[in-house]
Coordinates of C-alpha atoms in Angstrom, one line a residue:
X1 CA 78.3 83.4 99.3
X2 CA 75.7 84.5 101.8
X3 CA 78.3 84.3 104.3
X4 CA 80.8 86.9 102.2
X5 CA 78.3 88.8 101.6
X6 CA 76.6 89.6 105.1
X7 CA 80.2 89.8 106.9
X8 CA 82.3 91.2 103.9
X9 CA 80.9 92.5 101.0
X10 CA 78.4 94.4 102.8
X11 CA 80.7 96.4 105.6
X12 CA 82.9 97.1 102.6
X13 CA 80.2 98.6 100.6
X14 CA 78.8 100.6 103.8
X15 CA 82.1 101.8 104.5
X16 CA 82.7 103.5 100.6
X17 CA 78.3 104.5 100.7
X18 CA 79.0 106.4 104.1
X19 CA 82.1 108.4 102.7
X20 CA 80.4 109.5 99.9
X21 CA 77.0 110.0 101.1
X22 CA 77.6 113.7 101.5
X23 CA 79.4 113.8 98.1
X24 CA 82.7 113.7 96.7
X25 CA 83.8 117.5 98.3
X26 CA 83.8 116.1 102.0
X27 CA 84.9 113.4 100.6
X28 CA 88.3 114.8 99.3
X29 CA 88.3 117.6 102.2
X30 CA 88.4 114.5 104.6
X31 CA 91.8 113.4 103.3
X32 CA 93.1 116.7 102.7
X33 CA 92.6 117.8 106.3
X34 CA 96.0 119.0 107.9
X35 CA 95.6 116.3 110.5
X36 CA 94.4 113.5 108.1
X37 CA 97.5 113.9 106.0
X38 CA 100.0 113.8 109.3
X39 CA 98.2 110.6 110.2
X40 CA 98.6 109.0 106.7
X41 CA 102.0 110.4 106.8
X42 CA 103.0 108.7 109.9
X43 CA 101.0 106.0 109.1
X44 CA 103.2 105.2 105.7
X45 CA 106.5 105.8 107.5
X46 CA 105.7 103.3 110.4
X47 CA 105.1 100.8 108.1
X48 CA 107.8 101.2 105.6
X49 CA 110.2 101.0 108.5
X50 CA 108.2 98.2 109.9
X51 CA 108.1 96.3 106.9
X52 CA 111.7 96.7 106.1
X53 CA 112.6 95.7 109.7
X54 CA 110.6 92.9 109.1
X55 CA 111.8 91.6 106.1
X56 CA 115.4 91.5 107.1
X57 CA 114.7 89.9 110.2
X58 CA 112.4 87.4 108.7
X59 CA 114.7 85.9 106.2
X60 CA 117.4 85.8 108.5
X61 CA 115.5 83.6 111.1
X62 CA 114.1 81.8 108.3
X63 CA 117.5 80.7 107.0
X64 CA 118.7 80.4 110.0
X65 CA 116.1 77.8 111.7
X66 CA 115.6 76.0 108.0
X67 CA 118.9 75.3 107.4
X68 CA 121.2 75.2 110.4
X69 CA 120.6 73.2 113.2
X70 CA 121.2 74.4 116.8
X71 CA 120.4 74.6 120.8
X72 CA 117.5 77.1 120.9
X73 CA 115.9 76.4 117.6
X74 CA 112.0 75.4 119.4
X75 CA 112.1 78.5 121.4
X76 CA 113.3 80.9 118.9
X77 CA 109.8 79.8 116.6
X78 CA 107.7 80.0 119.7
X79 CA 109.0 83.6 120.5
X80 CA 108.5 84.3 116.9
X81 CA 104.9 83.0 117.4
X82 CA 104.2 85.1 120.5
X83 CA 102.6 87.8 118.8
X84 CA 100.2 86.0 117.5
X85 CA 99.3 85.0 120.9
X86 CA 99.6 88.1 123.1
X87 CA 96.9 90.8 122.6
X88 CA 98.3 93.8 121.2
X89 CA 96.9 95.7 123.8
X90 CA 99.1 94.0 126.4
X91 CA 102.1 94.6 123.9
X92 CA 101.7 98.2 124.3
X93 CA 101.5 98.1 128.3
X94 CA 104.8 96.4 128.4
X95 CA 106.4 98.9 126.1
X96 CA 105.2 101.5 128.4
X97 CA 105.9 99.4 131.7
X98 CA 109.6 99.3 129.9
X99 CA 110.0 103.0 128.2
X100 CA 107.5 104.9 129.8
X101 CA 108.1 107.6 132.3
X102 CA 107.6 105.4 135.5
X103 CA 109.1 102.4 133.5
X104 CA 112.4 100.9 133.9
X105 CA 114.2 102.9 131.6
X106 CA 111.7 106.0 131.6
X107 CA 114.2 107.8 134.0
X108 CA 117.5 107.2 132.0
X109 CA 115.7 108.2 128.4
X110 CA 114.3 111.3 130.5
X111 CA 117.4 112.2 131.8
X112 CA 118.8 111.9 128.4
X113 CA 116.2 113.3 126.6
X114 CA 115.3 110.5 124.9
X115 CA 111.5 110.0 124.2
X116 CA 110.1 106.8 122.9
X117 CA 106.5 106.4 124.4
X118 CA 104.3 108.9 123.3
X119 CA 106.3 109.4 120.0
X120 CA 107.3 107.9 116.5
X121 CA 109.9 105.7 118.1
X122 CA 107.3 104.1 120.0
X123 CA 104.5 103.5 117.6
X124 CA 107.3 102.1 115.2
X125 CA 108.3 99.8 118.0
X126 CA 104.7 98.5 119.0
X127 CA 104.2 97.7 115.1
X128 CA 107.1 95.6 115.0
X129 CA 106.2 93.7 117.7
X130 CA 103.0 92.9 116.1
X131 CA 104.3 92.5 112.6
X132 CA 107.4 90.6 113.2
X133 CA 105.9 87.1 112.4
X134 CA 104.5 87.5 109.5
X135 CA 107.4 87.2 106.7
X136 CA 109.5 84.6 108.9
X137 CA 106.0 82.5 108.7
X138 CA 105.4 82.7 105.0
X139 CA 108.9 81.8 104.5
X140 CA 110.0 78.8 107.4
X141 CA 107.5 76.2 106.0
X142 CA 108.2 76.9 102.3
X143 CA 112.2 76.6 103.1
X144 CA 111.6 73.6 105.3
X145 CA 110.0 72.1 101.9
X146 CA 113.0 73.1 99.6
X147 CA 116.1 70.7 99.6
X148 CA 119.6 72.5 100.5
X149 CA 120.9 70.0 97.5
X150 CA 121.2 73.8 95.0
X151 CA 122.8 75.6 97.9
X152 CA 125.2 72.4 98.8
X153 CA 126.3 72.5 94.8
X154 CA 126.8 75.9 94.6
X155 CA 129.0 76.1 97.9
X156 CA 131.1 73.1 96.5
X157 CA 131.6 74.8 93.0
X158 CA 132.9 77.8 94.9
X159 CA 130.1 80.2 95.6
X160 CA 130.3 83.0 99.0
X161 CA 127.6 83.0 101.2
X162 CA 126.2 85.8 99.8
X163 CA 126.2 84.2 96.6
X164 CA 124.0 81.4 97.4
X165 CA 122.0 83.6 98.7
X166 CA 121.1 86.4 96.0
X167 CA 121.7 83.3 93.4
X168 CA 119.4 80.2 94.7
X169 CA 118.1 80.9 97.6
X170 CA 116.5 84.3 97.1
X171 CA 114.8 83.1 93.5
X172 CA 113.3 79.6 95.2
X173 CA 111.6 82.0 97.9
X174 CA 111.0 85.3 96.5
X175 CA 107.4 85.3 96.0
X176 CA 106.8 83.8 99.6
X177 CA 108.9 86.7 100.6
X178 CA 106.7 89.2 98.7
X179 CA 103.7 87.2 99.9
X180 CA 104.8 87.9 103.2
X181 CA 106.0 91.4 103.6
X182 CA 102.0 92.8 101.9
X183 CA 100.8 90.6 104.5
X184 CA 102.9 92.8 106.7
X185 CA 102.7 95.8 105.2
X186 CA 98.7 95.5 105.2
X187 CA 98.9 94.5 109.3
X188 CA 101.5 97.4 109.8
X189 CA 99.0 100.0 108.5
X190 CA 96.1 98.5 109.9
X191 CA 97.5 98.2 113.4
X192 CA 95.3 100.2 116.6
X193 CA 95.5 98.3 119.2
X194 CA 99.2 98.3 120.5
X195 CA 99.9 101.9 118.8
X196 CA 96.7 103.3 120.9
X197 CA 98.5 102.5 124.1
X198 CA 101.7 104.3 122.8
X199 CA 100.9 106.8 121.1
X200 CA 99.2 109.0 123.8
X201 CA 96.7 110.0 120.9
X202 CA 98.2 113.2 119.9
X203 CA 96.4 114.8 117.4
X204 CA 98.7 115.5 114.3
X205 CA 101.7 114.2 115.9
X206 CA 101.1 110.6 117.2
X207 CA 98.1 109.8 115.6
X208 CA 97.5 107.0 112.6
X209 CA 95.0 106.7 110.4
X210 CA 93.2 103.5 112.4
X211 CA 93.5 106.2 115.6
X212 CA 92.2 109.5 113.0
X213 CA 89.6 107.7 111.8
X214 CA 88.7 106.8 116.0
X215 CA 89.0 110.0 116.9
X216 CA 86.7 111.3 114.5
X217 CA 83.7 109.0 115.0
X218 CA 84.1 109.7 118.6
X219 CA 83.9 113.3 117.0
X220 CA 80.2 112.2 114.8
X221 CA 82.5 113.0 112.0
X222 CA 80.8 110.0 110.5
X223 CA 81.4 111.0 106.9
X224 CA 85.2 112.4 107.5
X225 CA 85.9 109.1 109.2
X226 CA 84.3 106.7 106.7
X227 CA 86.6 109.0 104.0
X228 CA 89.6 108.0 106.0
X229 CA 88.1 104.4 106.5
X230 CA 87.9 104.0 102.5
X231 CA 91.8 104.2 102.7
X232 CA 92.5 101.2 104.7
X233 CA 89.6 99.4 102.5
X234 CA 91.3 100.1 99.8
X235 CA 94.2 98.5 101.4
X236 CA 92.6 95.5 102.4
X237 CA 91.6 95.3 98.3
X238 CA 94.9 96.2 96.7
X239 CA 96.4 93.5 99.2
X240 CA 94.4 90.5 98.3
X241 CA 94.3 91.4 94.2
X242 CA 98.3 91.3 94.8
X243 CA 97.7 88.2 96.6
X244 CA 95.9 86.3 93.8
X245 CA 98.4 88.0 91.1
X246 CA 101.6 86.5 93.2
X247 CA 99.9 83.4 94.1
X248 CA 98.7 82.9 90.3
X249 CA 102.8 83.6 89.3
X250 CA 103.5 81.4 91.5
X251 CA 101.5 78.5 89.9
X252 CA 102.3 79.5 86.5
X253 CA 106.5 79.3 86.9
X254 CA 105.4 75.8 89.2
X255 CA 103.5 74.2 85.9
X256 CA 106.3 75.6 83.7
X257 CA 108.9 74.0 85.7
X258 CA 106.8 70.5 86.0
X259 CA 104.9 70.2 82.7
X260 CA 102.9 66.9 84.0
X261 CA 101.0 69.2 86.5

């Protein structure tokens, strides 16, 4: 508990005192700032397509790496893993080492008019790179632990693909799945590193809410940045209360479904 509190509860309660230390006026000014609100904007539609992105590809490898067998199967979960392992930082310099204007493709998309670095497309892109592994983790071991005996039955009594899908596969995983994408959804929004490099830091066009609340404690905006901060707390909370709810579902339908736990 000492612990929690020196490296958790403490920051978080430093970050909410800061943003409010000047009163609840600056406070709600902060986030109603014409930049703020074009950094939570972009901030929310990066993540929504990142998470969708996400989710489809994640229960596709899942399914396919838990229940087919195939040439490629180790390296397809270590380049799913590779994220975890490459600093985001370096993500971003190969996106602009690929897209940028010196890059390999930089003179085709220029000659096209095509601009990724420096814009939406590429912010979205550097997030998905990061925030691919999440849902496809959450959901390989827990498939891995489910027999194929429900999907086997209903194949035999007739069912589609799609069918065994939506009908027994979708219900056995679904709150790994929704475990997974918050997990994603809270990275998504959290993400600076990679979306520093490509984002060129333009202020109300390229700019999240991690690289707004940068920019303004660079600025000694101290109390408009903590205001901005409070946001991604609040995140960081709504996440892990959804967390406990899904994971205390989870256990309830379990002991439901086996009364001698």
């Amino acid at each position: 508990m000492c612990f929690l509190a020196l490296f958790l509860f403490l920051p978080l309660a430093a970050v909410f005192a800061e943003a409010l230390r000047k009163g609840w006026e600056l406070f709600f000014a902060s986030l109603h700032e014409e930049v703020a609100l074009s950094a939570i904007k972009l901030t929310l539609i990066t993540a929504a397509i990142s998470v969708i992105a996400n989710t489809i590809f994640g229960v596709s490898a899942s399914w396919l790496i838990t229940k087919f067998s195939f040439r490629g199967r180790s390296l397809l979960l270590t380049l799913i893993d590779l994220p975890f392992a490459v600093s985001p930082i370096i993500a971003g310099l190969v996106w602009i080492f690929l897209f940028g204007s010196k890059g390999w493709f930089g003179p085709w998309l220029t000659e096209h008019q095509i601009q990724i670095i420096f814009a939406l497309p590429g912010i979205i892109i550097a997030t998905l790179f990061v925030t691919f592994p999440f849902v496809a983790r959450e959901l390989i071991p827990l498939m891995e632990s489910q027999s194929n005996d429900q999907e086997e039955a209903a194949i035999t009594l007739g069912a589609s693909g799609w069918q065994v899908f939506l009908r027994v596969t979708l219900p056995n995983i679904k709150w790994g799945l929704l475990y997974g994408i918050l997990l994603c959804n809270a990275r998504a929004m959290g993400e600076f590193g990679a979306v520093s490099v490509v984002s060129g830091h333009i202020r109300g066009k390229t700019n999240t809410l991690p690289l707004h609340i940068e920019v303004l404690y660079n600025e000694y905006q101290f109390s408009a940045a903590f205001a901005c901060a409070t946001l991604l707390a609040l995140l960081a909370l709504v996440t892990l209360g959804l967390k406990s709810l899904v994971e205390g579902i989870q256990k309830s339908e379990t002991k439901d479904r086996n009364p001698l736990h």
